[in-house]
Short mmCIF file of C-alpha atoms in Angstrom, two decimals:
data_model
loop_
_atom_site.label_atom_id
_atom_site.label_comp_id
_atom_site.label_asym_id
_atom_site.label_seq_id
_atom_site.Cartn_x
_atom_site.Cartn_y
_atom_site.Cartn_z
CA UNK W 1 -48.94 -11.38 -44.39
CA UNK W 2 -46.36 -8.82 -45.33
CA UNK W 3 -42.95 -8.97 -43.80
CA UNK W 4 -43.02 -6.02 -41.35
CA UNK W 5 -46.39 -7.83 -39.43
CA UNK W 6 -44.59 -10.90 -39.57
CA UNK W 7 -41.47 -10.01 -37.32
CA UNK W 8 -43.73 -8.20 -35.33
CA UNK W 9 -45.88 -11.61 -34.76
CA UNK W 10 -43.15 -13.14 -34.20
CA UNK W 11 -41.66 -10.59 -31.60
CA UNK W 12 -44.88 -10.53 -30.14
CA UNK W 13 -44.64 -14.04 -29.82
CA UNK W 14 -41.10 -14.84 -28.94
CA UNK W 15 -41.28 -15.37 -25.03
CA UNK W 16 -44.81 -18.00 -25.75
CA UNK W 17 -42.27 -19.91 -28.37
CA UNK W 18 -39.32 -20.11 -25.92
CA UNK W 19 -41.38 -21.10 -23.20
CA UNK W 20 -41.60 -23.80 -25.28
CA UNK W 21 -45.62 -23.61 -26.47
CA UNK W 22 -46.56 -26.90 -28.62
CA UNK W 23 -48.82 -24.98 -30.90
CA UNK W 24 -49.61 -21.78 -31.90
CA UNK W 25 -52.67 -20.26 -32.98
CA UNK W 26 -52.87 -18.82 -36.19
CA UNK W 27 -52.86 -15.24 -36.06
CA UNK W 28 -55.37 -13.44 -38.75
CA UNK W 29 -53.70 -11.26 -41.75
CA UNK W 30 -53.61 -7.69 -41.10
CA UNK W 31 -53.55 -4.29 -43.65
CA UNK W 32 -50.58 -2.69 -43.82
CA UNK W 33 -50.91 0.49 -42.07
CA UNK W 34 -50.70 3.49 -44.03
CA UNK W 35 -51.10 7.56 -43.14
CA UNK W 36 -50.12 6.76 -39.74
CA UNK W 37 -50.30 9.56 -37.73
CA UNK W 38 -47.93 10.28 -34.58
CA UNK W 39 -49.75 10.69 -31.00
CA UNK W 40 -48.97 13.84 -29.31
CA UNK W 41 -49.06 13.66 -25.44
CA UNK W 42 -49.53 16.95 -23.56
CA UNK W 43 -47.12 17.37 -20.53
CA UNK W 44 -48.37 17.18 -17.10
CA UNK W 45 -48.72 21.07 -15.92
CA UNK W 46 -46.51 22.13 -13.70
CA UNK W 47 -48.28 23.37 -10.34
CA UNK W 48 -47.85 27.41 -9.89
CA UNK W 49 -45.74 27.75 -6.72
CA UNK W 50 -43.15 24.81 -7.76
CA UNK W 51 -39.09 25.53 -7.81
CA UNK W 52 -39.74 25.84 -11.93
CA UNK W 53 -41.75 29.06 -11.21
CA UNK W 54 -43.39 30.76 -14.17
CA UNK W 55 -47.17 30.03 -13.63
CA UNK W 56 -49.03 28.43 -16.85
CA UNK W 57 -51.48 31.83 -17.13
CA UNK W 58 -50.53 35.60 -17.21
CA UNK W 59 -52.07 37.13 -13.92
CA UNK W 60 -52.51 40.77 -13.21
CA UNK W 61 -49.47 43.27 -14.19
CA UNK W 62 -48.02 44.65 -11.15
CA UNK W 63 -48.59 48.31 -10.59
CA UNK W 64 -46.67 50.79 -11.53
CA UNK W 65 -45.40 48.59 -14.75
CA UNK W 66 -46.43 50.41 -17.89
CA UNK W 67 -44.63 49.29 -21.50
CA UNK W 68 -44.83 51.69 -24.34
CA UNK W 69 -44.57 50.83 -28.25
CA UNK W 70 -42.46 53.44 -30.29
CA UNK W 71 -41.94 53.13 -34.57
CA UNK W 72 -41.73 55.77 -37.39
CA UNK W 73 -44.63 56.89 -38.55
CA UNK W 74 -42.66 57.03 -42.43
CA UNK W 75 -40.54 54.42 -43.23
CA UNK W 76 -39.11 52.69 -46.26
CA UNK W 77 -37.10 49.59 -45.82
CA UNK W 78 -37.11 47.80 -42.32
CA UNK W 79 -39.30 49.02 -39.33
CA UNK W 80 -37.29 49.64 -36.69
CA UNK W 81 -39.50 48.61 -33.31
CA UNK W 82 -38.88 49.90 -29.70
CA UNK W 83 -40.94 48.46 -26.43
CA UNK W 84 -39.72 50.58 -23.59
CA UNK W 85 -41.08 48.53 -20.22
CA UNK W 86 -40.91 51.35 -17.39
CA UNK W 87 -40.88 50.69 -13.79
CA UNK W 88 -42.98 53.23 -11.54
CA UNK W 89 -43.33 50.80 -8.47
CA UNK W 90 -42.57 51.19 -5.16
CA UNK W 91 -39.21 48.23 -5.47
CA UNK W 92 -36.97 47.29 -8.52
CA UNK W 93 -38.49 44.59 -10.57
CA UNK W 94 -36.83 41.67 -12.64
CA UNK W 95 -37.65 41.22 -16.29
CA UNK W 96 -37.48 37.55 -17.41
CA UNK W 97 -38.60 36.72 -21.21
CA UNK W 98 -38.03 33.57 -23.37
CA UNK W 99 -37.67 33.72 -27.56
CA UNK W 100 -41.18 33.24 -28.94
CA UNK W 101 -41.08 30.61 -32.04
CA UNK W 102 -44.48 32.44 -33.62
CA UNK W 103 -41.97 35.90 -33.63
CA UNK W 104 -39.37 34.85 -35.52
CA UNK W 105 -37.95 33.85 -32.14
CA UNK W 106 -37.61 37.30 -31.07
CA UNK W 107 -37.37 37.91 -27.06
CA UNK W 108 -39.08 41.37 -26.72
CA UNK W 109 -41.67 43.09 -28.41
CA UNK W 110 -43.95 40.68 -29.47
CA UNK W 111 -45.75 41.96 -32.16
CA UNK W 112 -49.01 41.66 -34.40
CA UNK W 113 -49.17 43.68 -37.43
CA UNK W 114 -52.60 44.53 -39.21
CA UNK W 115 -53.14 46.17 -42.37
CA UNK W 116 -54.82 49.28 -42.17
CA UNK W 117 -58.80 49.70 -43.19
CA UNK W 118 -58.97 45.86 -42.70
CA UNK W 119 -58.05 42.97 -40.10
CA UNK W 120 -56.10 41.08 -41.94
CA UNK W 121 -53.02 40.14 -39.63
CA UNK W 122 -49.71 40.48 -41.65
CA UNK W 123 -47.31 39.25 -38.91
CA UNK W 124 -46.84 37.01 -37.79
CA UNK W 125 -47.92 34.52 -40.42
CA UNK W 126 -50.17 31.52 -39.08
CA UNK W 127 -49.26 28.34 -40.02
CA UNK W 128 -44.79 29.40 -39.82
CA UNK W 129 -43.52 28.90 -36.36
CA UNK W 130 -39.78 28.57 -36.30
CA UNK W 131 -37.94 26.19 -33.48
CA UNK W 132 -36.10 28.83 -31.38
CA UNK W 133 -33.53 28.61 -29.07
CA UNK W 134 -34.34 28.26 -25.70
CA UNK W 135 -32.77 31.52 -24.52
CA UNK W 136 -34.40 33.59 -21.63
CA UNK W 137 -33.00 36.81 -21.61
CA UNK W 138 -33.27 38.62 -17.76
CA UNK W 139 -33.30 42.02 -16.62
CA UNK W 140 -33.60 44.48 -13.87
CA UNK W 141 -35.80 47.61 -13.57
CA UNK W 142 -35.03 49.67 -10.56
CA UNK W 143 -37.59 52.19 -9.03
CA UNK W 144 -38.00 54.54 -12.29
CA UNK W 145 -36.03 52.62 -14.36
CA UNK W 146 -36.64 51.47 -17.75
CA UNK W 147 -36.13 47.91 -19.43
CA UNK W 148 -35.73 49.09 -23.53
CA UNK W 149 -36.46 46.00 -26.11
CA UNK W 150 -35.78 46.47 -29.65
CA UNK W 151 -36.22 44.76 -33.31
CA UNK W 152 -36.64 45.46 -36.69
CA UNK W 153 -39.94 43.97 -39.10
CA UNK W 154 -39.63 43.41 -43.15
CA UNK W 155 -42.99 44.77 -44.31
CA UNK W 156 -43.94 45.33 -47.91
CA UNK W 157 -45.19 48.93 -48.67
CA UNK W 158 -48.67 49.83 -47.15
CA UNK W 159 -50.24 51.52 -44.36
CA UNK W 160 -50.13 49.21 -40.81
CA UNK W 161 -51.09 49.31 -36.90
CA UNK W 162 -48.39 47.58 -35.03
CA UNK W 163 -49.83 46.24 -31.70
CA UNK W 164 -46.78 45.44 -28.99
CA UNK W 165 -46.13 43.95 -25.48
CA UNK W 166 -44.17 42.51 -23.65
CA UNK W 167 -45.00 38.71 -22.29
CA UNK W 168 -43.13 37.07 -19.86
CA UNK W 169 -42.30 37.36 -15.99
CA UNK W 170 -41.99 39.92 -13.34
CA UNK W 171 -40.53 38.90 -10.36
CA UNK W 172 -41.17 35.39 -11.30
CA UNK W 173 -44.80 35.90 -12.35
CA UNK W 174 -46.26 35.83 -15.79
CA UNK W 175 -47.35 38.82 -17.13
CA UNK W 176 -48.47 40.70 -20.70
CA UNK W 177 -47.70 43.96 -20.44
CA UNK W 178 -49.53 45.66 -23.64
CA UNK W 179 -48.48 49.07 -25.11
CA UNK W 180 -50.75 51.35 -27.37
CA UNK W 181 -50.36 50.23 -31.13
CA UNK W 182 -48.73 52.43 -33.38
CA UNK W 183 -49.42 53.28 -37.16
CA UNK W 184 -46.51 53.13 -39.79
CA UNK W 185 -46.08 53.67 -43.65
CA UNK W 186 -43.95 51.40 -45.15
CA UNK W 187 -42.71 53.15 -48.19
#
């Protein structure tokens, strides 16, 4: 019986032994444990409709939303991003997104980057998620208004499609507003 199992038998059995138990049993060896592995519980979902608000799923973007994806085509160095979120509705909107830990905690656009000729997704890189801030940035959109969301991207030289959109709430709803992707040569 190692040491560790042996305070816990004895832990275990502290309130039978100051009860004051005449004997007691013989408890069989155990391994030591090793390659233990934590146990991850999932949190209880929050029901849509609650005073915490963001639903669990995206629903339906609201008409008249409409988010469009700008880059240069020729670049060398960084690539400059640009996801304009425009507002044709009939009422002002409100903007609400969180940092994203699989974007390099960026707010606004979220991004996927694909090598041309291929699928191979370049960005973000699976398997490196960062632990962001919890920062949710908010903003308003008034009729015909526009909601502009920038960041830069270190590529190495080649030929990409950048796909963009914007995920997070409108008027307390989750959405995913996607843009058109746009192609860029990273010189």
């Amino acid at each position: 019986m190692t040491v560790r199992s042996a305070l816990l038998a004895a832990l275990l059995l502290w309130p039978v032994v100051s009860a004051g138990a005449a004997s007691l049993p013989e408890l069989p060896p155990m391994a030591p444990v090793e390659n233990w592995q934590p146990i991850f519980v999932e949190p209880a979902p929050i029901p849509i409709g609650s005073s915490v608000g963001v639903p669990s799923r995206p629903v339906a973007v609201p008409a008249g939303l409409s988010a469009t994806l700008t880059a240069p085509r020729s670049v060398a160095g960084r690539v400059p991003l640009s996801l304009k979120v425009t507002n044709a509705s009939a009422a002002a909107v409100q903007l609400g997104a969180a940092r994203d830990n699989d974007q390099n905690c960026a707010v606004a656009p979220l991004v996927r980057v694909l090598r041309v000729g291929t699928r191979e997704v370049v960005y973000p890189v699976a398997g490196e998620p960062r632990l962001c801030a919890q920062d949710f940035r908010t903003d308003s959109a008034g009729v015909g208004e526009a909601v502009t969301y920038t960041r830069d991207l270190d590529l190495a030289p080649g030929e990409y499609m950048i796909e963009g959109w914007f995920a997070g709430s409108v008027n307390d709803a989750a959405v995913k507003i996607s843009a058109q992707p746009v192609r860029v040569t990273v010189r």
